[in-house]
Coordinates of C-alpha atoms (C1' of nucleotides) in Angstrom, one line a residue:
Chain A
M2 CA 0.0 0.0 0.0
E3 CA 1.3 3.4 -0.8
K4 CA 2.5 5.6 2.0
T5 CA 0.8 8.8 3.0
M6 CA 3.7 11.0 2.5
D7 CA 4.4 9.8 -1.0
W8 CA 0.8 10.0 -1.9
E9 CA 0.5 13.6 -0.6
Q10 CA 3.6 14.7 -2.3
S11 CA 2.6 13.1 -5.5
T12 CA -0.9 14.7 -5.2
L13 CA 0.7 18.0 -4.5
L14 CA 2.9 17.8 -7.4
N15 CA 0.0 16.7 -9.5
E16 CA -2.1 19.6 -8.5
L17 CA 0.6 22.2 -9.1
T18 CA 1.4 20.7 -12.5
Q19 CA -2.3 20.7 -13.4
G20 CA -2.5 24.3 -12.2
R21 CA 0.4 25.3 -14.5
D22 CA -1.1 23.4 -17.4
F23 CA -4.4 25.0 -17.0
T24 CA -2.8 28.4 -16.7
N25 CA -1.0 27.7 -20.0
M26 CA -4.3 26.7 -21.6
L27 CA -5.9 29.8 -20.2
R28 CA -3.2 31.9 -21.8
K29 CA -4.0 30.3 -25.1
H30 CA -7.7 31.1 -24.7
L31 CA -7.1 34.8 -23.8
H32 CA -7.6 36.0 -27.3
P33 CA -11.1 37.4 -28.0
S34 CA -12.2 34.6 -30.3
S35 CA -12.1 32.2 -27.5
S36 CA -15.3 31.7 -25.5
P37 CA -15.7 33.2 -22.1
E38 CA -17.1 29.9 -20.8
T39 CA -13.9 28.1 -21.7
R40 CA -11.9 30.7 -19.8
Q41 CA -14.2 30.4 -16.9
V42 CA -13.8 26.7 -16.8
L43 CA -10.1 26.9 -16.9
L44 CA -10.1 29.5 -14.2
D45 CA -12.1 27.3 -12.0
K46 CA -9.8 24.4 -12.6
I47 CA -6.8 26.5 -11.8
L48 CA -8.4 27.7 -8.5
C49 CA -9.4 24.2 -7.7
S50 CA -5.8 23.0 -8.2
Y51 CA -4.5 25.8 -6.0
D52 CA -7.1 25.0 -3.3
K53 CA -6.1 21.4 -3.2
A54 CA -2.4 22.2 -3.2
L55 CA -2.9 24.6 -0.4
S56 CA -4.9 22.1 1.5
L57 CA -2.1 19.6 1.2
L58 CA 0.4 22.1 2.5
N59 CA -1.7 23.7 5.2
C60 CA -4.2 21.2 6.4
S61 CA -2.6 17.8 6.1
G62 CA -0.6 18.1 9.2
Y63 CA 2.5 17.1 7.2
M64 CA 5.5 19.1 6.2
V65 CA 6.2 18.9 2.6
E66 CA 9.7 18.5 1.4
T67 CA 11.0 21.0 -0.9
K68 CA 13.5 18.8 -2.7
P69 CA 12.1 17.3 -5.9
R70 CA 11.3 13.7 -5.6
V71 CA 10.0 11.1 -8.0
S72 CA 6.9 9.6 -6.8
T73 CA 7.4 6.2 -5.2
L74 CA 3.8 5.2 -5.3
G75 CA 3.6 1.5 -5.0
S76 CA 7.3 0.9 -5.4
P77 CA 8.6 -1.8 -3.1
E78 CA 11.6 0.0 -1.8
S79 CA 9.6 2.8 -0.6
D80 CA 8.1 0.9 2.2
A81 CA 10.4 0.6 5.2
S82 CA 12.4 3.8 4.9
D83 CA 9.6 6.0 3.7
K84 CA 7.4 5.0 6.5
K85 CA 10.0 6.3 8.9
D86 CA 10.2 9.5 7.0
M87 CA 6.5 9.9 7.0
F88 CA 6.4 10.1 10.7
K89 CA 9.4 12.2 11.0
K90 CA 7.9 14.9 9.0
R91 CA 4.6 14.9 10.7
K92 CA 3.9 18.1 12.5
T93 CA 2.7 18.3 16.0
S94 CA -0.4 16.2 16.8
S95 CA -2.7 19.2 16.9
G96 CA -4.4 20.5 13.8
W97 CA -7.7 19.3 14.9
S98 CA -10.4 21.8 15.4
E99 CA -11.7 22.3 18.9
Q100 CA -14.4 19.9 19.7
I101 CA -18.0 20.4 18.7
R102 CA -20.5 18.6 20.9
V103 CA -23.3 17.0 19.2
C104 CA -26.2 15.8 21.3
S105 CA -28.1 12.7 20.4
A106 CA -30.8 12.9 23.0
T107 CA -32.5 9.5 22.6
S108 CA -30.2 7.6 20.4
L109 CA -27.0 6.0 21.5
E110 CA -26.0 5.1 18.0
G111 CA -24.2 8.4 17.6
P112 CA -24.2 11.1 15.1
L113 CA -24.4 9.5 11.7
D114 CA -24.4 11.6 8.7
D115 CA -23.1 15.1 8.1
G116 CA -23.4 14.9 4.4
Y117 CA -19.9 13.7 3.8
C118 CA -18.7 10.2 3.4
W119 CA -16.2 9.3 6.1
R120 CA -14.1 6.2 6.3
K121 CA -13.0 5.0 9.7
Y122 CA -9.3 4.2 9.9
G123 CA -8.8 3.7 13.6
Q124 CA -10.1 3.7 17.1
K125 CA -8.3 4.3 20.3
D126 CA -9.1 4.0 24.0
I127 CA -8.3 7.4 25.4
L128 CA -6.9 7.7 28.9
G129 CA -9.5 8.9 31.3
S130 CA -12.3 8.4 28.9
N131 CA -14.9 5.8 29.2
F132 CA -15.5 5.6 25.5
P133 CA -13.0 5.0 22.6
R134 CA -12.3 7.7 20.1
G135 CA -12.9 7.0 16.4
Y136 CA -10.7 8.4 13.7
Y137 CA -12.2 9.1 10.3
R138 CA -11.0 10.5 7.1
C139 CA -12.8 11.5 3.9
T140 CA -13.7 8.6 1.7
H141 CA -12.3 10.5 -1.2
R142 CA -8.9 11.0 0.3
F143 CA -7.2 8.9 -2.3
S144 CA -9.5 9.4 -5.2
Q145 CA -9.9 13.1 -5.0
G146 CA -7.2 14.2 -2.6
C147 CA -9.6 15.4 0.0
L148 CA -7.8 15.7 3.3
A149 CA -10.7 16.3 5.6
G150 CA -10.8 14.2 8.7
K151 CA -12.7 14.0 12.0
Q152 CA -12.6 12.4 15.4
I153 CA -15.7 11.3 17.2
Q154 CA -15.8 10.4 20.9
R155 CA -18.7 9.9 23.1
S156 CA -18.8 12.2 26.1
D157 CA -18.2 10.7 29.5
E158 CA -20.6 13.0 31.3
D159 CA -23.4 12.5 28.9
P160 CA -23.2 9.4 26.6
T161 CA -25.8 11.0 24.4
I162 CA -23.4 13.7 23.4
F163 CA -20.7 13.1 20.9
E164 CA -17.6 15.2 20.8
V165 CA -16.5 15.8 17.2
K166 CA -13.3 17.3 16.0
Y167 CA -12.5 18.2 12.5
R168 CA -9.4 18.6 10.5
G169 CA -8.7 20.0 7.1
R170 CA -11.3 20.9 4.6
H171 CA -13.2 19.0 2.0
T172 CA -11.9 19.5 -1.5
C173 CA -13.9 16.6 -2.8
N174 CA -17.1 16.6 -4.7
Q175 CA -18.9 13.9 -2.8
V176 CA -21.9 15.8 -1.8
S177 CA -23.0 16.7 -5.3
H178 CA -22.4 13.1 -6.3
L179 CA -24.4 11.9 -3.5
V180 CA -27.2 14.1 -4.3
A181 CA -27.3 14.2 -8.0
T182 CA -25.4 11.5 -9.7
P183 CA -25.1 7.8 -9.3
K184 CA -21.6 6.5 -8.6
E185 CA -19.8 4.6 -11.3
K186 CA -18.5 1.9 -9.0
G187 CA -18.8 0.6 -5.6
N188 CA -21.1 2.3 -3.3
H189 CA -24.3 2.1 -5.2
Y190 CA -26.3 0.5 -2.6
R191 CA -25.0 2.5 0.3
E192 CA -25.5 5.8 -1.4
K193 CA -28.9 4.9 -2.6
Q194 CA -29.8 4.2 0.9
Q195 CA -28.4 7.5 2.0
V196 CA -30.4 9.4 -0.5
E197 CA -33.6 7.6 0.4
E198 CA -32.9 8.1 4.0
K199 CA -32.4 11.8 3.4
Q200 CA -35.7 12.1 1.6
K201 CA -37.4 10.5 4.6
Q202 CA -35.6 12.9 6.8
S203 CA -36.9 16.0 5.0
E204 CA -40.0 16.1 7.2
E205 CA -37.9 15.5 10.3
L206 CA -35.7 18.4 9.3
L207 CA -38.5 20.8 9.2
L208 CA -39.6 19.7 12.6
S209 CA -36.1 20.0 13.9
F210 CA -35.7 23.6 12.6
E211 CA -38.7 24.5 14.6
T212 CA -37.7 22.5 17.6
G213 CA -34.2 23.9 17.5
L214 CA -31.1 22.1 16.7
K215 CA -28.6 22.6 19.4
V216 CA -24.9 22.2 19.6
N217 CA -22.4 23.0 22.1
T218 CA -19.0 24.2 21.3
E219 CA -16.3 24.3 23.8
D220 CA -12.9 25.7 24.3
L221 CA -13.0 27.9 21.3
D222 CA -9.9 29.9 21.9
N223 CA -8.4 28.5 18.7
R224 CA -11.1 29.8 16.5
E225 CA -9.3 29.5 13.2
N226 CA -9.5 25.8 13.6
I227 CA -13.2 25.7 14.1
F228 CA -15.4 24.9 11.2
P229 CA -12.5 24.0 9.0
S230 CA -14.6 23.2 6.0
F231 CA -17.1 25.8 6.3
S232 CA -17.5 28.0 3.3
F233 CA -19.8 30.6 2.0
P234 CA -20.3 32.0 -1.5
I235 CA -19.6 35.6 -1.0
E236 CA -16.5 37.5 -0.2
S237 CA -17.8 41.0 0.0
E238 CA -16.7 43.7 2.3
E239 CA -19.7 43.1 4.4
V240 CA -18.7 39.6 5.0
Q241 CA -15.2 40.7 6.0
N242 CA -16.6 43.2 8.3
G243 CA -18.7 40.7 10.1
L244 CA -22.1 41.8 8.8
L245 CA -22.8 38.5 7.4
R246 CA -21.8 37.0 10.7
N247 CA -24.5 38.9 12.4
S248 CA -27.0 37.7 10.0
L249 CA -25.8 34.1 10.2
M250 CA -25.3 34.0 13.9
K251 CA -28.5 35.8 14.9
N252 CA -31.0 35.3 12.1
I253 CA -30.0 31.7 11.7
S254 CA -30.0 29.8 14.9
P255 CA -26.5 29.2 16.2
A256 CA -27.2 25.6 16.0
F257 CA -27.7 26.0 12.4
V258 CA -24.2 27.3 12.1
S259 CA -22.1 25.4 14.6
P260 CA -22.4 21.8 13.7
A261 CA -22.4 22.6 10.0
T262 CA -19.1 20.9 9.7
S263 CA -20.2 18.2 11.8
E264 CA -22.7 15.7 12.6
S265 CA -25.9 16.9 11.5
N266 CA -27.3 19.5 9.4
Y267 CA -28.2 20.6 6.1
F268 CA -26.0 23.6 6.3
S269 CA -22.9 21.6 6.1
V270 CA -24.0 20.3 2.8
S271 CA -24.9 23.6 1.3
A272 CA -21.8 25.2 2.7
F273 CA -19.8 22.8 0.7
H274 CA -21.4 23.9 -2.5
M275 CA -21.3 27.5 -1.8
G276 CA -17.9 28.4 -2.7
S277 CA -14.9 30.2 -1.3
F278 CA -15.8 32.2 1.7
D279 CA -13.9 30.5 4.5
F280 CA -16.1 30.8 7.6
S281 CA -13.5 29.8 10.0
Q282 CA -11.1 32.4 9.0
N283 CA -13.4 35.3 8.4
V284 CA -15.9 35.1 11.1
Q285 CA -15.1 36.4 14.5
T286 CA -17.5 35.2 17.0
S287 CA -17.9 36.3 20.5
E288 CA -17.3 34.0 23.4
S289 CA -20.8 34.2 24.5
E290 CA -22.2 33.3 21.2
L291 CA -20.0 30.3 20.8
T292 CA -20.2 28.9 24.2
E293 CA -23.9 28.9 24.2
I294 CA -25.0 25.4 25.1
I295 CA -27.5 23.8 22.8
S296 CA -28.8 20.3 22.3
A297 CA -30.7 18.5 19.7
P298 CA -33.4 16.0 19.3
A299 CA -32.0 12.7 18.2
S300 CA -34.0 12.8 15.0
V301 CA -32.1 15.9 14.1
T302 CA -28.7 14.8 15.2
N303 CA -28.8 11.5 13.5
S304 CA -29.1 12.8 10.0
P305 CA -31.1 15.8 9.2
I306 CA -29.3 16.3 5.9
V307 CA -31.5 17.3 3.2
D308 CA -30.6 17.5 -0.4
L309 CA -31.7 21.0 -1.1
D310 CA -31.2 22.5 -4.5
I311 CA -28.0 24.4 -3.8
S312 CA -28.2 26.4 -7.0
S313 CA -31.3 28.0 -5.6
L314 CA -29.4 28.9 -2.5
E315 CA -26.7 30.5 -4.6
K316 CA -29.2 32.6 -6.4
L317 CA -30.4 34.0 -3.1
E318 CA -26.9 35.3 -2.6
F319 CA -27.3 35.2 1.1
D320 CA -29.2 38.3 1.5
Q321 CA -29.1 39.5 5.1
S322 CA -32.9 39.3 5.3
F323 CA -32.8 35.7 4.0
P324 CA -35.4 33.9 6.0
F325 CA -33.4 31.1 7.5
D326 CA -35.4 31.3 10.6
N327 CA -38.6 31.1 8.8
P328 CA -40.0 27.6 8.6
E329 CA -41.9 28.5 5.5
F330 CA -38.7 28.8 3.6
F331 CA -37.9 25.2 4.3
T332 CA -41.4 24.1 3.6
N333 CA -41.2 25.5 0.2
F334 CA -37.8 24.3 -0.4
L335 CA -38.6 20.7 0.6
Q336 CA -41.6 20.4 -1.6
Chain B
dC15 C1' -16.1 -8.5 -5.7
dA16 C1' -15.3 -4.1 -4.0
dC17 C1' -15.9 -1.7 -0.7
dA18 C1' -15.9 -0.4 4.7
dT19 C1' -14.8 -1.6 9.5
dT20 C1' -12.2 -3.6 13.2
dT21 C1' -8.2 -4.0 15.8
dG22 C1' -3.4 -4.9 17.2
dA23 C1' 0.9 -3.1 15.9
dC24 C1' 3.7 0.6 15.0
dC25 C1' 5.3 5.5 15.1
dT26 C1' 5.9 10.1 17.1
dG27 C1' 5.9 13.7 20.5
dT28 C1' 6.1 14.8 25.3
Chain C
dA10 C1' 7.4 5.1 29.2
dC11 C1' 3.2 6.7 27.9
dA12 C1' -0.6 8.6 25.1
dG13 C1' -2.5 9.7 20.8
dG14 C1' -2.6 9.1 15.9
dT15 C1' -2.1 6.1 11.9
dC16 C1' -1.3 1.8 9.3
dA17 C1' -2.6 -2.3 7.4
dA18 C1' -4.1 -7.2 7.6
dA19 C1' -8.1 -9.6 8.8
dT20 C1' -12.8 -9.6 8.7
dG21 C1' -17.5 -8.0 7.6
dT22 C1' -21.1 -6.3 4.4
dG23 C1' -24.1 -5.7 0.5

DNA sequence: CACATTTGACCTGT
DNA sequence: ACAGGTCAAATGTG
């Protein structure tokens, strides 16, 4: 099996090379006779490549060597020595966001679906904790280079609460696949189940918005690590100045915002689609707002993801008066 | 068959 | 030495 370090370096190289190639292509399409659509597509691809490359550098938790190196993917001699290197170059063990507590009031099954496909790669008993901690990474880590990861651990004090930590951001396309297109291979059955499940959950979702989804965030000093994959479509001055924050944090219930990266709600799905505004780095949130304790009905926590038509959301451009807190909006949306 | 999960071993940082 | 994070072979699942 290939080693992480090699895979990351190879992916990084790949993304940068792609970015350069797309840039060259874009240059060829700069003359007026070329279609704007083509230029836009190329631009998107370039940005996408940069995003992935940056994710690899910043979010992976690994230091990337500067010296050029031929990919050793799959080569036999890479195994023993490279494995050592891999760990040597690992940065400190942090890099996880602060924990987000997700309450599952009646179910002990734990938070299930946050709209992303996770693959469990490990579990550890943690000293002083009654419950083991599960380690997950994005299913599309190897296919799409998505470096998002999360930890889930059941709370000692309240077993109905799950403490979730996130790392990295999603650069994969899984949500749209899950919603719109069938997979070419593999997961047919599971994904079909998920989609059907989500349709069933639409009604629950409505209820849950009215009931109030609640999430508790704790120890939020390190705010830039919170909501690592949370993105919004706009990058206006208003956003930078925190006006959007006000509209998001107050007009939308905080619960709607907080667990977006996490275990439960629709927002995480839409956020993924909505582009480039990095919530975690642009939103400054007051202590009181973030430490507010909230809890959720199990029906909500377990999987209130709904496959809304994100393009419609984009058209709304997140007007400040956008009626997120108005149940009618969702009623209309879900019909 | 192709995935995902489980779990003991291994590695790193403290 | 220990704890936390990850790997990878074995096993499970649809």
